[in-house]
XYZ file of C-alpha atoms in Angstrom:
606
model
C 53.877 -73.209 47.453
C 54.694 -76.936 48.723
C 54.460 -79.940 46.433
C 51.252 -82.066 47.028
C 52.070 -85.323 48.374
C 51.994 -88.106 45.659
C 48.950 -90.640 45.489
C 49.823 -93.557 47.830
C 50.452 -97.005 45.510
C 48.396 -98.769 48.186
C 45.778 -100.611 46.234
C 42.863 -100.251 48.923
C 43.616 -96.456 49.630
C 43.738 -96.028 45.812
C 40.605 -97.723 45.370
C 38.777 -96.004 48.479
C 39.834 -92.491 46.986
C 38.598 -93.249 43.494
C 35.240 -94.904 44.463
C 34.925 -91.578 47.007
C 35.475 -88.934 44.204
C 33.329 -90.790 41.558
C 30.575 -91.108 44.072
C 30.787 -87.688 44.920
C 31.036 -86.562 41.245
C 28.039 -88.645 40.234
C 25.762 -88.057 43.385
C 26.449 -84.952 44.479
C 28.435 -82.373 41.846
C 26.451 -83.803 38.805
C 22.862 -83.087 40.286
C 23.772 -79.939 41.741
C 25.523 -78.522 38.536
C 22.367 -79.661 36.671
C 20.275 -77.609 39.219
C 22.237 -74.874 39.026
C 22.740 -74.192 35.557
C 19.350 -72.641 35.842
C 21.399 -69.784 36.675
C 23.411 -69.493 33.393
C 21.067 -67.939 31.102
C 20.243 -64.951 33.545
C 23.738 -64.151 33.885
C 24.101 -64.318 29.993
C 21.151 -62.034 29.721
C 23.022 -59.499 32.309
C 26.168 -59.385 29.831
C 29.138 -57.455 31.486
C 26.408 -55.659 33.746
C 27.589 -56.479 37.137
C 24.501 -54.907 39.008
C 22.141 -57.059 36.511
C 24.313 -60.078 37.125
C 24.417 -59.255 41.051
C 20.688 -59.130 40.955
C 20.368 -62.770 39.727
C 22.099 -63.904 43.062
C 19.031 -62.758 45.393
C 20.812 -59.851 46.847
C 17.836 -59.024 48.917
C 18.561 -61.733 51.182
C 21.232 -59.399 52.185
C 19.506 -56.228 53.090
C 19.932 -54.433 56.262
C 16.594 -52.794 57.033
C 16.478 -53.680 60.559
C 20.071 -51.805 61.289
C 18.747 -48.735 59.236
C 15.416 -48.666 60.873
C 13.726 -49.461 57.315
C 11.906 -53.036 57.814
C 13.365 -56.439 58.486
C 16.790 -57.644 57.796
C 17.495 -60.210 55.092
C 16.985 -63.824 55.368
C 20.604 -64.612 54.869
C 21.359 -62.680 58.458
C 18.549 -64.426 59.824
C 19.938 -67.908 58.757
C 23.397 -66.850 60.115
C 22.242 -65.319 63.811
C 19.863 -68.235 64.158
C 22.563 -70.698 62.958
C 25.172 -69.204 65.489
C 22.828 -68.929 68.666
C 21.583 -72.733 67.927
C 24.628 -74.157 67.335
C 26.064 -72.651 70.344
C 23.371 -73.379 72.799
C 23.027 -76.929 71.451
C 26.890 -77.708 71.786
C 26.963 -76.188 75.205
C 23.802 -78.371 76.145
C 25.512 -81.427 74.275
C 28.646 -81.378 76.012
C 27.081 -80.985 79.309
C 25.025 -84.057 78.756
C 28.213 -86.040 77.770
C 30.134 -84.859 80.555
C 27.069 -85.823 83.018
C 26.813 -89.090 81.174
C 30.497 -90.246 81.721
C 32.075 -88.249 84.418
C 29.357 -87.486 87.035
C 27.703 -89.681 90.037
C 25.089 -91.040 87.437
C 27.996 -93.351 85.824
C 27.867 -95.101 88.980
C 24.265 -96.070 88.366
C 23.645 -97.956 85.206
C 19.871 -96.850 85.427
C 20.790 -93.163 85.705
C 23.339 -92.822 82.859
C 20.805 -94.980 80.437
C 17.859 -92.368 81.626
C 20.163 -89.389 80.782
C 21.123 -91.028 77.406
C 17.534 -91.870 76.747
C 16.228 -88.221 77.168
C 19.444 -86.984 75.300
C 18.621 -88.835 72.435
C 14.906 -88.353 72.192
C 14.679 -85.346 70.104
C 16.738 -87.074 67.311
C 13.904 -89.682 66.953
C 11.297 -87.154 65.698
C 10.883 -85.236 62.514
C 11.491 -81.688 62.952
C 7.962 -80.569 62.210
C 6.688 -82.844 64.856
C 8.745 -81.064 67.712
C 7.192 -77.948 66.271
C 3.588 -78.924 66.442
C 4.396 -80.462 69.909
C 5.628 -76.897 70.976
C 2.538 -75.183 69.601
C 0.446 -77.230 71.347
C 2.273 -76.577 74.786
C 3.420 -73.035 74.376
C 1.606 -71.517 71.613
C -1.293 -68.945 72.015
C -3.824 -71.619 72.872
C -1.152 -74.434 74.080
C -1.637 -76.125 77.301
C 1.372 -74.474 79.381
C 0.287 -71.069 78.081
C -3.306 -71.216 79.013
C -2.424 -72.313 82.394
C 0.147 -69.569 83.149
C -2.226 -67.089 81.491
C -5.149 -68.094 83.865
C -2.902 -68.438 87.000
C -1.127 -64.787 86.090
C -4.229 -63.160 84.632
C -1.993 -62.067 81.489
C -2.959 -62.244 77.498
C -1.259 -64.856 75.713
C 1.049 -63.793 73.016
C 2.692 -65.267 69.987
C 6.107 -64.940 71.017
C 6.638 -68.818 69.831
C 6.021 -67.621 66.461
C 9.353 -66.196 65.457
C 13.062 -66.261 66.182
C 12.994 -67.029 69.850
C 10.513 -70.199 68.991
C 12.859 -71.070 66.133
C 15.808 -71.012 68.472
C 14.026 -73.183 71.160
C 12.717 -76.094 68.546
C 16.481 -76.137 66.964
C 17.956 -76.335 70.538
C 15.897 -79.197 71.034
C 16.456 -80.907 67.635
C 20.039 -80.508 67.509
C 21.622 -81.139 71.026
C 21.541 -84.949 70.416
C 23.572 -84.491 67.312
C 26.294 -82.271 69.662
C 25.993 -84.793 72.355
C 26.720 -87.911 70.148
C 29.888 -86.039 68.605
C 31.035 -84.951 72.090
C 30.106 -88.267 73.739
C 32.542 -90.272 71.437
C 35.251 -87.785 72.210
C 34.935 -87.673 76.209
C 35.042 -91.631 76.088
C 38.398 -91.491 74.367
C 40.229 -89.317 76.580
C 42.799 -90.803 78.223
C 42.732 -91.485 82.262
C 46.284 -91.831 82.266
C 46.691 -87.865 82.012
C 44.067 -87.058 84.541
C 45.924 -89.226 87.051
C 49.128 -87.430 86.149
C 47.322 -84.494 86.963
C 46.188 -85.671 90.295
C 49.299 -86.949 91.217
C 50.721 -83.114 90.880
C 47.895 -82.163 93.278
C 45.399 -80.634 90.956
C 41.858 -80.246 91.774
C 39.147 -82.148 89.984
C 38.175 -78.430 88.607
C 42.150 -77.802 87.668
C 42.107 -81.250 86.081
C 39.076 -80.522 84.134
C 40.158 -76.900 82.939
C 43.650 -78.029 82.084
C 43.740 -81.498 80.820
C 39.963 -82.667 79.702
C 38.727 -79.375 78.359
C 41.454 -78.973 75.899
C 41.264 -82.485 74.835
C 37.378 -82.067 74.038
C 38.130 -79.183 71.241
C 38.123 -81.753 68.282
C 34.855 -83.018 69.561
C 33.380 -79.256 70.626
C 34.422 -78.201 67.230
C 32.847 -81.036 65.311
C 29.661 -80.203 67.249
C 29.573 -76.410 66.620
C 29.778 -77.052 62.816
C 27.542 -79.868 62.494
C 24.755 -77.796 64.462
C 25.614 -74.835 62.544
C 25.055 -76.585 59.127
C 21.775 -78.444 60.318
C 20.349 -75.264 61.496
C 21.035 -73.733 57.900
C 19.470 -76.504 56.244
C 16.427 -76.786 58.563
C 13.334 -76.109 56.795
C 10.648 -78.007 58.852
C 10.880 -75.536 61.840
C 10.741 -72.413 60.063
C 7.828 -73.382 58.151
C 6.000 -74.336 61.412
C 7.202 -71.582 63.708
C 9.195 -69.038 61.515
C 6.165 -66.808 61.193
C 7.288 -63.430 59.605
C 10.815 -64.322 60.609
C 12.132 -65.744 57.030
C 15.562 -67.873 56.522
C 17.414 -69.024 53.545
C 15.871 -72.509 53.859
C 12.336 -71.408 54.144
C 12.661 -68.980 51.219
C 14.418 -71.602 49.080
C 11.532 -73.902 49.695
C 8.932 -71.477 48.518
C 11.117 -70.662 45.318
C 10.953 -74.443 44.508
C 7.493 -75.269 45.707
C 5.575 -72.222 46.182
C 3.658 -69.522 44.294
C 7.041 -68.174 43.349
C 8.141 -71.111 40.963
C 11.602 -69.506 40.500
C 14.378 -72.128 40.050
C 16.899 -69.104 39.269
C 16.319 -67.809 42.885
C 16.433 -71.231 44.334
C 19.625 -72.008 42.633
C 21.133 -68.545 43.916
C 19.998 -69.085 47.515
C 21.541 -72.727 47.662
C 24.904 -71.060 46.727
C 24.494 -68.866 49.653
C 23.697 -71.700 51.701
C 26.608 -73.622 50.245
C 29.095 -70.702 50.914
C 27.743 -70.265 54.553
C 28.803 -73.952 55.316
C 32.269 -73.696 53.693
C 32.931 -70.910 55.627
C 31.940 -72.381 58.946
C 33.982 -75.182 58.099
C 37.051 -72.882 57.315
C 36.476 -71.249 60.671
C 36.355 -74.769 62.571
C 39.772 -75.396 60.713
C 41.294 -72.061 61.820
C 40.367 -72.659 65.368
C 41.652 -76.068 65.842
C 44.773 -75.031 64.141
C 47.724 -77.488 63.972
C 47.673 -78.494 67.339
C 47.864 -82.320 68.368
C 44.912 -83.924 70.350
C 46.041 -87.266 70.366
C 44.841 -89.242 73.259
C 45.204 -93.130 72.171
C 48.783 -94.172 71.597
C 50.252 -97.530 71.501
C 51.254 -97.344 75.010
C 49.280 -98.961 77.825
C 46.755 -96.817 79.618
C 44.656 -97.622 82.612
C 42.710 -96.063 85.492
C 39.651 -94.587 85.659
C 38.529 -91.376 84.495
C 38.575 -88.426 86.994
C 35.084 -87.561 88.249
C 33.828 -84.012 87.606
C 33.991 -81.307 90.388
C 30.870 -81.313 92.531
C 30.499 -77.579 91.722
C 30.805 -78.260 88.102
C 28.508 -81.227 88.070
C 25.881 -79.218 89.820
C 26.139 -76.410 87.689
C 25.792 -78.892 84.375
C 22.757 -80.710 85.800
C 21.284 -77.168 86.688
C 21.896 -76.246 83.205
C 20.592 -79.267 81.468
C 17.617 -80.075 83.524
C 15.196 -77.256 81.754
C 16.259 -78.840 78.256
C 15.379 -82.446 80.041
C 12.085 -81.266 81.254
C 10.914 -79.187 78.366
C 11.908 -82.794 76.255
C 9.716 -84.590 78.614
C 7.185 -82.570 78.318
C 7.206 -82.282 74.194
C 7.205 -85.947 73.991
C 4.542 -86.442 76.502
C 2.398 -84.211 74.493
C 3.242 -86.224 71.253
C 2.303 -89.459 72.922
C -0.891 -88.250 74.708
C -1.812 -86.151 71.824
C -2.915 -89.345 69.416
C -5.047 -90.458 72.528
C -7.362 -87.798 73.248
C -10.389 -87.019 71.219
C -9.162 -83.059 70.447
C -6.273 -81.906 72.034
C -7.103 -78.687 74.010
C -10.840 -79.041 73.372
C -11.768 -82.544 74.396
C -9.370 -84.676 76.409
C -11.290 -87.841 76.740
C -9.180 -90.782 75.864
C -9.764 -92.528 72.759
C -8.103 -95.069 70.480
C -9.695 -93.985 67.379
C -6.656 -91.995 66.069
C -4.576 -94.828 66.578
C -7.013 -97.399 64.879
C -7.125 -95.320 61.727
C -3.453 -95.118 61.373
C -2.269 -98.673 62.789
C -5.490 -100.868 62.719
C -5.066 -104.481 62.845
C -7.814 -106.860 62.180
C -8.214 -110.663 61.919
C -9.427 -112.075 58.391
C -9.935 -115.683 57.853
C -7.397 -116.906 60.954
C -4.754 -114.284 59.455
C -3.821 -110.595 60.246
C -4.453 -107.961 58.182
C -3.140 -104.408 58.562
C -5.956 -102.472 57.926
C -4.468 -98.847 59.121
C -3.703 -96.334 56.360
C -0.171 -95.757 57.681
C 1.150 -99.298 57.666
C 2.635 -99.020 54.118
C 4.506 -96.082 54.579
C 5.863 -96.979 58.029
C 7.231 -100.130 56.882
C 8.576 -98.717 53.903
C 10.719 -96.128 56.161
C 12.166 -99.106 58.256
C 13.340 -100.796 55.311
C 14.824 -97.995 53.373
C 16.443 -96.605 56.802
C 17.805 -100.272 57.775
C 19.198 -100.159 54.050
C 20.809 -96.762 54.456
C 22.314 -96.859 57.941
C 25.214 -99.268 57.307
C 25.940 -97.876 53.999
C 26.266 -94.602 55.808
C 28.275 -96.022 58.596
C 30.903 -97.551 56.578
C 31.419 -94.581 53.979
C 31.585 -92.033 56.971
C 34.374 -94.389 58.196
C 35.932 -94.882 54.841
C 35.804 -91.248 54.254
C 37.157 -90.154 57.817
C 40.040 -92.462 57.459
C 40.814 -91.251 54.059
C 40.773 -87.703 55.331
C 42.803 -87.953 58.349
C 44.938 -90.675 57.589
C 46.143 -90.748 54.029
C 48.245 -87.906 52.349
C 47.137 -86.779 48.644
C 46.725 -83.982 46.269
C 43.183 -82.077 47.043
C 42.903 -83.946 50.103
C 41.328 -80.469 51.922
C 39.349 -80.230 48.544
C 37.763 -83.601 49.170
C 36.989 -82.745 52.847
C 35.239 -79.499 51.626
C 33.242 -81.516 49.186
C 32.053 -83.702 51.740
C 31.001 -81.171 54.010
C 29.247 -79.299 51.318
C 27.378 -82.379 50.653
C 25.842 -81.856 53.898
C 25.306 -77.965 53.893
C 22.932 -78.231 50.793
C 19.328 -78.146 52.037
C 17.314 -81.181 51.274
C 15.045 -79.253 49.027
C 17.693 -78.648 46.659
C 19.409 -82.331 46.813
C 15.628 -83.558 46.320
C 14.893 -81.543 43.322
C 18.345 -81.869 41.966
C 17.939 -85.608 42.308
C 14.528 -85.748 40.858
C 15.471 -83.353 37.860
C 19.090 -85.197 36.990
C 17.723 -89.114 37.740
C 14.470 -88.740 35.765
C 15.976 -90.086 32.563
C 19.010 -91.870 30.974
C 21.802 -92.751 31.796
C 20.652 -93.215 35.520
C 16.522 -93.188 36.161
C 16.183 -93.887 39.516
C 13.440 -91.604 39.930
C 10.404 -93.419 41.926
C 12.855 -96.144 42.896
C 13.794 -96.985 46.244
C 17.472 -96.455 45.311
C 17.260 -92.796 44.941
C 15.949 -92.641 48.508
C 18.592 -94.621 49.830
C 21.200 -92.632 47.967
C 19.735 -89.394 49.164
C 20.084 -90.523 52.632
C 23.470 -91.767 52.064
C 24.815 -88.584 50.972
C 22.846 -86.337 53.242
C 23.763 -88.036 56.387
C 27.277 -89.269 55.950
C 29.005 -86.122 56.673
C 28.147 -86.104 60.218
C 29.457 -89.510 60.819
C 32.545 -88.590 58.594
C 33.122 -85.614 60.954
C 32.908 -87.756 64.117
C 35.377 -90.171 62.744
C 37.803 -87.561 61.813
C 37.506 -86.259 65.636
C 38.066 -89.557 66.737
C 41.016 -90.200 64.455
C 42.489 -86.759 65.412
C 42.853 -88.542 69.199
C 44.812 -91.610 67.977
C 48.357 -91.566 67.600
C 49.471 -91.953 63.914
C 52.472 -93.969 65.369
C 49.740 -97.117 65.680
C 49.512 -97.070 61.940
C 53.278 -96.722 61.464
C 53.963 -99.644 63.721
C 51.353 -101.540 61.653
C 53.275 -100.720 58.368
C 56.380 -101.643 59.916
C 55.276 -105.264 60.546
C 54.052 -105.014 56.462
C 50.850 -104.896 57.133
C 48.720 -103.179 54.439
C 46.206 -100.012 54.586
C 43.314 -102.474 54.789
C 44.692 -104.643 57.705
C 45.602 -101.530 59.524
C 42.129 -100.011 59.414
C 40.544 -103.467 60.176
C 42.453 -104.620 63.153
C 44.244 -101.532 64.490
C 41.605 -98.435 63.860
C 38.333 -99.943 63.819
C 38.273 -101.295 67.114
C 39.156 -97.962 68.435
C 36.854 -96.263 66.149
C 33.794 -98.308 67.363
C 32.246 -95.205 69.326
C 32.307 -93.340 66.196
C 30.895 -96.412 63.963
C 28.179 -96.740 66.339
C 27.452 -92.891 66.381
C 27.515 -92.913 62.451
C 25.107 -96.302 62.261
C 22.643 -94.940 65.002
C 22.639 -91.454 63.302
C 22.205 -92.829 59.675
C 19.141 -94.922 60.832
C 17.445 -92.323 62.721
C 18.101 -89.414 60.041
C 16.829 -91.436 57.338
C 13.525 -92.386 59.140
C 12.845 -88.651 60.330
C 14.247 -86.961 56.685
C 11.756 -84.669 55.363
C 13.467 -82.097 53.148
C 14.871 -84.358 50.409
C 12.271 -86.767 50.106
C 9.329 -84.785 49.541
C 10.629 -84.650 45.737
C 11.507 -88.298 45.836
C 8.815 -90.141 47.245
C 6.564 -92.324 44.870
C 3.336 -94.309 45.245
C 5.287 -97.433 45.649
C 7.935 -95.967 48.137
C 6.017 -93.289 50.470
C 7.594 -92.662 53.811
C 6.416 -91.530 57.505
C 7.491 -87.957 57.110
C 5.752 -87.160 53.905
C 2.639 -89.045 55.151
C 2.837 -86.972 57.975
C 2.797 -83.877 56.494
C -0.291 -84.912 54.506
C -2.133 -85.498 57.515
C -1.000 -81.955 58.969
C -2.111 -80.505 55.888
C -5.298 -81.897 56.084
C -5.983 -80.713 59.503
C -5.818 -84.558 60.793
C -4.177 -83.720 64.260
C -5.168 -86.752 66.091
C -3.788 -89.273 63.363
C -0.576 -87.138 62.784
C -0.030 -87.180 66.723
C -0.734 -91.108 66.883
C 1.336 -91.585 63.961
C 4.314 -89.330 65.562
C 3.956 -91.151 68.743
C 4.155 -94.781 67.266
C 7.154 -93.599 65.477
C 8.951 -92.232 68.303
C 8.348 -94.984 70.366
C 9.467 -97.514 67.501
C 12.700 -95.787 66.764
C 13.543 -95.075 70.424
C 13.275 -99.205 70.837
C 15.214 -99.626 67.612
C 17.974 -97.395 68.815
C 18.258 -98.883 72.529
C 18.462 -102.315 70.819
C 21.458 -101.165 68.451
C 23.138 -99.770 71.279
C 22.746 -102.868 73.238
C 23.729 -105.296 70.590
C 26.824 -102.882 69.925
C 27.523 -102.870 73.566
C 27.091 -107.000 73.954
C 29.122 -107.235 70.640
C 32.316 -105.306 72.078
C 32.015 -106.995 75.953
C 32.013 -110.534 74.006
C 35.036 -109.164 71.837
C 36.696 -108.163 74.867
C 36.504 -111.367 76.598
C 37.439 -113.329 73.473
C 40.861 -111.342 73.438
C 41.172 -111.448 76.986
C 41.006 -115.286 76.666
C 43.420 -115.510 73.591
C 45.909 -113.596 75.711
C 45.548 -115.947 78.750
C 46.097 -119.275 76.317
C 49.025 -117.824 74.649
C 52.265 -119.390 75.806
C 54.726 -117.264 77.981
C 56.787 -115.010 75.837
C 54.367 -114.622 73.204
C 51.618 -112.815 74.898
C 52.678 -109.373 73.782
C 53.854 -110.392 70.413
C 52.204 -107.972 67.873
C 50.021 -110.168 65.395
C 49.068 -107.299 62.690
C 50.777 -108.507 59.348
C 49.740 -111.187 57.195
C 51.965 -113.617 58.778
C 52.122 -114.251 62.587
C 55.296 -113.146 64.244
C 55.380 -116.068 66.481
């Protein structure tokens, strides 16, 4: 058995490691352990009887009735099948969108590339149940498209949307942006020099893609598959809206917590199964990647232009993503239009009554008064998201760097713990936080801090996996060269790695903001009168049958988040351009002979 690597003596590394372990212990392990303790009394009552102990772990979720012809299969099998189907489809669509956005003729036109990225990001800026509601309005039994097809073909509308097919469709819409962001960062870092070398050897565009580009994309594809699979496991909004009789673990867990069952022991058992599934997916991902090297950025100068996609491949990918893009536009057209008609499906006369109800504005004594009922929750959502997003990005970069670049005992266990934090459904984390932080020593229930913490530890693992995938493409010799110049870990991270990790940082920042603004499962148990959020307010509107105001609120939320995301991307792009120009000016002004002198250490070598 190999001897574990010793803890580095570097003060910065030690501090990051200790802070990470303490944070995971206090805000992940402690609440979950406190929640899982509800299983202990049942195990004690079982004594040494294994069947009785097994019965406490909700064994019915693994029944095989559909195979034996004796009813339905358990929700555990449903979750695995749905997760695999949704993850595979979302990753394929996300990879296709990323390649088209960076390697196709669209990149020759900034407008075309921006439009494609905008459409690809639309589903990420909407609460999942809002997408499900829009699908019902379009494809449900009385949906607009369903009725049009029924009148045209003379067929009777069915309920195909309420089941596994509808769930798969909704999750593919919702999770493709996650895969797109993950793969996009990898594709943007692929070295053009390797593709130019393949072209020099007279390889065609297709041969270059198949033998050079595609293998180098494996870390991004593996991370996208893992993230989408875990997202599918944890999703409970879509199963509640579209699941019908098709039960999955997340919906079973939700009903065990807040439904008529009220069974904390069963909820804890279901959470354990979800956690084991996520860790199993993580192990399979590591096995697929193996020990191969995927270094794409090293200390040598690179240049050239990325090879364009083969024309046949480009047309094939375009044909693949076109239905998804059209359905996405239809869904969001429904969300935007639904809030401005009297009653969707019955009375399509335009009205501003729903918008005035939720976001009304009035002038009183020369000052503007926000009279709409949704203003407090909307403003609080933006405030909490703005606080959580940068914290999420910083934690993701530090955690990813710690795992990918530092050697210490328990590194694999730490990575597994970080992934496990993402795999636990939001309902479990929300309930665990509400129970654990309801009294001393950390009485956080009812405060904004508990919302920010739940956002941080739920959303950070996605940015962490993106950072790990990016670092897998950066040659460790850059770190070694920095260390040779007597630069510490913090200096190396700040001046060598962070400039190369800007796409990953941007993805983590945007993802953290959007996911915080659209979170629903965890915050259901954590909101209070002083800290109500948009998603929980929307659930209340839908539960009361106020579909017009709910659609108006969802439409405004989509427009606001889309505007903020575009503004963030533009600001980051402008910052990168200014930094590049500043570096170019500095190099031009450097005396001859010192232009290539590294300036990494504490003292300039000049």
